[in-house]
Amino acid sequence: GAVVSQHPSWVICKSGTSVKIECRSLDFQATTMFWYRQFPKQSLMLMATSNEGSKATYEQGVEKDKFLINHASLTLSTLTVTSAHPEDSSFYICSARLGRGLAKNIQYFGAGTRLSVL
Amino acid sequence: AQSVTQLDSQVPVFEEAPVELRCNYSSSVSVYLFWYVQYPNQGLQLLLKYLSGSTLVKGINGFEAEFNKSQTSFHLRKPSVHISDTAEYFCAVSVAGAQKLVFGQGTRLTINP
């Protein structure tokens, strides 16, 4: 149980285009999903917290207009990197958590998306 | 605010030897503690967690960790490692009532034959 699917696993795009990454909880309903960014050989950096049906909460320094997050259902959150530039190239990982009890403190992660902007 | 320190950035170990990956945290309130493993070009897989109850927790792949409140530590151990354990290991903490996970910088475990 608690499987999170992330798609695509790898995307290459031209500078100036937009890219959408999907994060799905396959066997549970996720009231909260998280988006992280990871640079090579570094830890995860939280970008934003996404609650179903409400606006995402962005971490300090993360551009809301560059990284659009939508959490329209209890099983799907999307991250759109708008007008991508080479400096946006990175590994993006989503996570989701259950909504009840102590288990709500556990985050389950997707397999990540490697974005390369040419 | 809470923080997590993983004291070793890299740990080389011979196959079948025991290993301990160290993790210390700082928080003034109750915490939940986690260890995740990341294989190359993959997401994070939950190894084990401490939410409540017994301070010795057992996880997948033969790993275990002990929550030591007085020393604010949550070290990860395995009595005998395998080549397949080569990966990056992350310790993480969340505070009761908060949503966020705070991660340590990671420890690269390398198993040598």
Short mmCIF file of C-alpha atoms in Angstrom, two decimals:
data_model
loop_
_atom_site.label_atom_id
_atom_site.label_comp_id
_atom_site.label_asym_id
_atom_site.label_seq_id
_atom_site.Cartn_x
_atom_site.Cartn_y
_atom_site.Cartn_z
CA GLY A 1 0.00 0.00 0.00
CA ALA A 2 0.84 3.72 -0.04
CA VAL A 3 2.16 3.87 -3.58
CA VAL A 4 2.91 7.21 -5.20
CA SER A 5 3.33 7.37 -8.95
CA GLN A 6 5.16 10.23 -10.63
CA HIS A 7 5.17 10.88 -14.34
CA PRO A 8 7.18 11.42 -16.45
CA SER A 9 10.38 9.97 -15.03
CA TRP A 10 12.54 11.98 -17.40
CA VAL A 11 11.77 14.95 -19.61
CA ILE A 12 13.90 17.04 -21.94
CA CYS A 13 12.53 20.34 -23.16
CA LYS A 14 13.63 23.46 -24.94
CA SER A 15 14.25 26.67 -23.07
CA GLY A 16 11.09 28.77 -22.84
CA THR A 17 8.63 25.89 -22.93
CA SER A 18 6.49 24.62 -20.05
CA VAL A 19 6.60 21.17 -18.53
CA LYS A 20 3.95 19.44 -16.42
CA ILE A 21 4.79 16.75 -13.89
CA GLU A 22 2.07 14.57 -12.38
CA CYS A 23 2.01 12.99 -8.94
CA ARG A 24 -0.64 10.41 -8.13
CA SER A 25 -1.44 8.47 -4.99
CA LEU A 26 -2.49 5.09 -6.36
CA ASP A 27 -4.03 3.29 -3.41
CA PHE A 28 -4.89 6.01 -0.93
CA GLN A 29 -6.35 9.48 -0.77
CA ALA A 30 -3.79 12.16 -0.14
CA THR A 31 -5.09 15.32 1.42
CA THR A 32 -1.61 16.78 1.31
CA MET A 33 1.12 16.44 -1.27
CA PHE A 34 4.58 17.95 -1.31
CA TRP A 35 6.97 18.95 -4.05
CA TYR A 36 10.72 18.81 -3.58
CA ARG A 37 13.71 19.68 -5.66
CA GLN A 38 17.01 17.86 -5.38
CA PHE A 39 20.33 19.02 -6.77
CA PRO A 40 23.09 16.49 -7.50
CA LYS A 41 24.57 14.96 -4.37
CA GLN A 42 22.40 17.13 -2.14
CA SER A 43 19.42 16.68 0.10
CA LEU A 44 15.81 17.44 -0.75
CA MET A 45 14.61 21.01 -0.72
CA LEU A 46 10.90 21.50 -0.06
CA MET A 47 9.37 23.74 -2.71
CA ALA A 48 5.71 23.76 -1.74
CA THR A 49 2.96 22.05 0.19
CA SER A 50 -0.22 21.30 -1.69
CA ASN A 51 -3.54 20.71 0.03
CA GLU A 52 -6.46 19.35 -1.97
CA GLY A 53 -8.86 22.06 -3.06
CA SER A 54 -6.78 25.00 -1.86
CA LYS A 55 -3.83 27.05 -3.01
CA ALA A 56 -0.37 25.66 -2.49
CA THR A 57 1.90 27.05 0.19
CA TYR A 58 5.30 27.89 -1.24
CA GLU A 59 8.57 27.94 0.65
CA GLN A 60 10.54 31.14 0.83
CA GLY A 61 12.47 31.82 -2.33
CA VAL A 62 10.34 29.60 -4.58
CA GLU A 63 8.70 31.52 -7.41
CA LYS A 64 4.96 30.85 -7.42
CA ASP A 65 4.53 31.98 -11.02
CA LYS A 66 7.38 29.78 -12.22
CA PHE A 67 6.30 26.62 -10.41
CA LEU A 68 2.54 26.26 -10.68
CA ILE A 69 0.98 23.64 -8.44
CA ASN A 70 -2.52 22.26 -8.77
CA HIS A 71 -4.09 19.73 -6.40
CA ALA A 72 -7.53 19.29 -7.89
CA SER A 73 -8.33 15.88 -6.44
CA LEU A 74 -7.39 13.68 -3.52
CA THR A 75 -5.19 11.53 -5.75
CA LEU A 76 -3.53 13.98 -8.13
CA SER A 77 -1.24 16.96 -7.84
CA THR A 78 0.61 18.56 -10.73
CA LEU A 79 3.67 20.77 -10.91
CA THR A 80 4.08 22.91 -14.00
CA VAL A 81 7.44 24.50 -14.64
CA THR A 82 6.57 27.51 -16.76
CA SER A 83 8.96 29.05 -19.28
CA ALA A 84 11.68 26.64 -18.23
CA HIS A 85 15.32 27.67 -18.42
CA PRO A 86 18.51 25.64 -18.05
CA GLU A 87 18.80 26.63 -14.39
CA ASP A 88 15.50 24.84 -13.75
CA SER A 89 17.13 21.55 -14.71
CA SER A 90 16.95 19.35 -11.65
CA PHE A 91 15.42 16.27 -10.07
CA TYR A 92 11.88 16.93 -8.85
CA ILE A 93 10.25 14.57 -6.36
CA CYS A 94 6.72 14.56 -5.02
CA SER A 95 5.38 12.96 -1.89
CA ALA A 96 1.95 12.34 -0.44
CA ARG A 97 0.61 11.57 2.97
CA LEU A 98 -2.49 9.97 4.39
CA GLY A 99 -4.94 12.27 6.07
CA ARG A 100 -5.67 10.60 9.38
CA GLY A 101 -4.19 9.41 12.62
CA LEU A 102 -0.51 9.05 13.31
CA ALA A 103 -0.04 7.77 9.76
CA LYS A 104 -0.62 11.28 8.47
CA ASN A 105 2.90 12.09 9.58
CA ILE A 106 4.38 9.65 7.05
CA GLN A 107 5.26 10.87 3.59
CA TYR A 108 5.43 8.42 0.68
CA PHE A 109 7.55 9.48 -2.25
CA GLY A 110 7.29 9.18 -5.99
CA ALA A 111 10.20 7.98 -8.11
CA GLY A 112 11.12 11.48 -9.19
CA THR A 113 11.30 13.37 -12.48
CA ARG A 114 14.57 14.41 -14.03
CA LEU A 115 14.09 17.64 -15.96
CA SER A 116 16.70 18.72 -18.48
CA VAL A 117 16.18 22.10 -20.12
CA LEU A 118 18.25 22.71 -23.24
CA ALA B 1 12.74 25.29 14.32
CA GLN B 2 13.89 21.74 14.09
CA SER B 3 17.03 20.62 12.30
CA VAL B 4 18.66 17.32 11.42
CA THR B 5 22.36 16.54 11.31
CA GLN B 6 23.77 13.47 9.67
CA LEU B 7 27.29 13.34 10.98
CA ASP B 8 28.84 11.36 8.15
CA SER B 9 28.53 12.36 4.51
CA GLN B 10 30.10 9.09 3.36
CA VAL B 11 30.45 5.70 5.01
CA PRO B 12 32.47 2.95 3.29
CA VAL B 13 31.95 -0.54 4.68
CA PHE B 14 32.99 -4.02 3.66
CA GLU B 15 30.30 -6.50 2.72
CA GLU B 16 28.85 -8.47 5.66
CA ALA B 17 30.23 -5.95 8.16
CA PRO B 18 27.93 -4.06 10.54
CA VAL B 19 27.14 -0.42 9.91
CA GLU B 20 25.76 2.53 11.84
CA LEU B 21 24.61 5.75 10.20
CA ARG B 22 24.31 8.57 12.68
CA CYS B 23 21.52 11.09 12.92
CA ASN B 24 20.95 13.81 15.49
CA TYR B 25 18.10 16.25 15.59
CA SER B 26 17.19 19.39 17.46
CA SER B 27 13.66 20.21 18.49
CA SER B 28 11.98 21.59 21.57
CA VAL B 29 8.79 19.61 21.03
CA SER B 30 7.75 16.05 20.29
CA VAL B 31 9.05 14.68 17.02
CA TYR B 32 8.45 11.90 14.56
CA LEU B 33 11.56 10.39 13.02
CA PHE B 34 12.21 8.67 9.71
CA TRP B 35 14.93 7.05 7.68
CA TYR B 36 14.60 6.96 3.90
CA VAL B 37 16.82 5.30 1.32
CA GLN B 38 17.42 6.62 -2.18
CA TYR B 39 18.91 4.49 -4.93
CA PRO B 40 20.45 6.27 -7.95
CA ASN B 41 17.95 8.22 -10.04
CA GLN B 42 15.05 7.12 -7.90
CA GLY B 43 12.74 8.61 -5.31
CA LEU B 44 12.88 7.94 -1.60
CA GLN B 45 11.76 4.68 -0.03
CA LEU B 46 10.71 4.60 3.61
CA LEU B 47 13.06 2.34 5.60
CA LEU B 48 11.54 2.82 9.03
CA LYS B 49 9.80 5.31 11.25
CA TYR B 50 9.34 6.24 14.87
CA LEU B 51 5.92 7.69 15.66
CA SER B 52 5.31 6.43 19.19
CA GLY B 53 5.78 3.41 21.43
CA SER B 54 8.93 1.30 21.48
CA THR B 55 12.08 3.31 20.91
CA LEU B 56 13.67 0.46 18.96
CA VAL B 57 12.10 0.29 15.55
CA LYS B 58 12.69 -2.29 12.89
CA GLY B 59 12.37 -1.56 9.21
CA ILE B 60 12.77 -3.18 5.86
CA ASN B 61 15.91 -4.85 4.52
CA GLY B 62 17.17 -5.75 8.00
CA PHE B 63 17.64 -2.18 9.21
CA GLU B 64 16.74 -0.91 12.66
CA ALA B 65 17.02 2.36 14.52
CA GLU B 66 16.78 3.48 18.10
CA PHE B 67 15.18 6.69 19.23
CA ASN B 68 17.18 8.21 22.09
CA LYS B 69 15.35 11.22 23.43
CA SER B 70 18.03 12.27 25.92
CA GLN B 71 20.70 12.29 23.23
CA THR B 72 18.30 13.52 20.52
CA SER B 73 19.52 10.79 18.22
CA PHE B 74 18.02 8.27 15.83
CA HIS B 75 20.92 6.20 14.54
CA LEU B 76 20.36 3.60 11.85
CA ARG B 77 22.00 0.19 12.13
CA LYS B 78 22.34 -3.03 10.22
CA PRO B 79 24.31 -6.02 11.56
CA SER B 80 25.50 -7.27 8.17
CA VAL B 81 25.38 -5.24 4.98
CA HIS B 82 25.12 -6.37 1.37
CA ILE B 83 26.29 -4.87 -1.87
CA SER B 84 22.68 -3.99 -2.63
CA ASP B 85 22.61 -1.64 0.39
CA THR B 86 24.79 0.82 -1.49
CA ALA B 87 22.65 3.97 -1.63
CA GLU B 88 22.05 7.39 -0.13
CA TYR B 89 20.34 7.40 3.26
CA PHE B 90 18.37 10.34 4.61
CA CYS B 91 17.25 10.96 8.15
CA ALA B 92 14.19 13.17 8.53
CA VAL B 93 12.12 14.67 11.33
CA SER B 94 8.72 16.21 11.59
CA VAL B 95 7.18 17.96 14.52
CA ALA B 96 3.84 16.95 15.95
CA GLY B 97 1.17 19.13 14.41
CA ALA B 98 3.34 20.32 11.53
CA GLN B 99 3.21 19.09 7.94
CA LYS B 100 6.78 19.44 6.85
CA LEU B 101 9.62 16.95 6.90
CA VAL B 102 13.06 18.32 7.59
CA PHE B 103 15.82 16.26 6.03
CA GLY B 104 19.43 15.76 6.92
CA GLN B 105 22.10 16.16 4.27
CA GLY B 106 22.27 12.46 3.57
CA THR B 107 24.87 9.75 4.08
CA ARG B 108 26.31 7.89 1.14
CA LEU B 109 26.74 4.24 2.13
CA THR B 110 29.18 2.36 -0.07
CA ILE B 111 29.59 -1.38 0.34
CA ASN B 112 32.89 -2.82 -0.81
CA PRO B 113 33.29 -6.52 -1.66
#
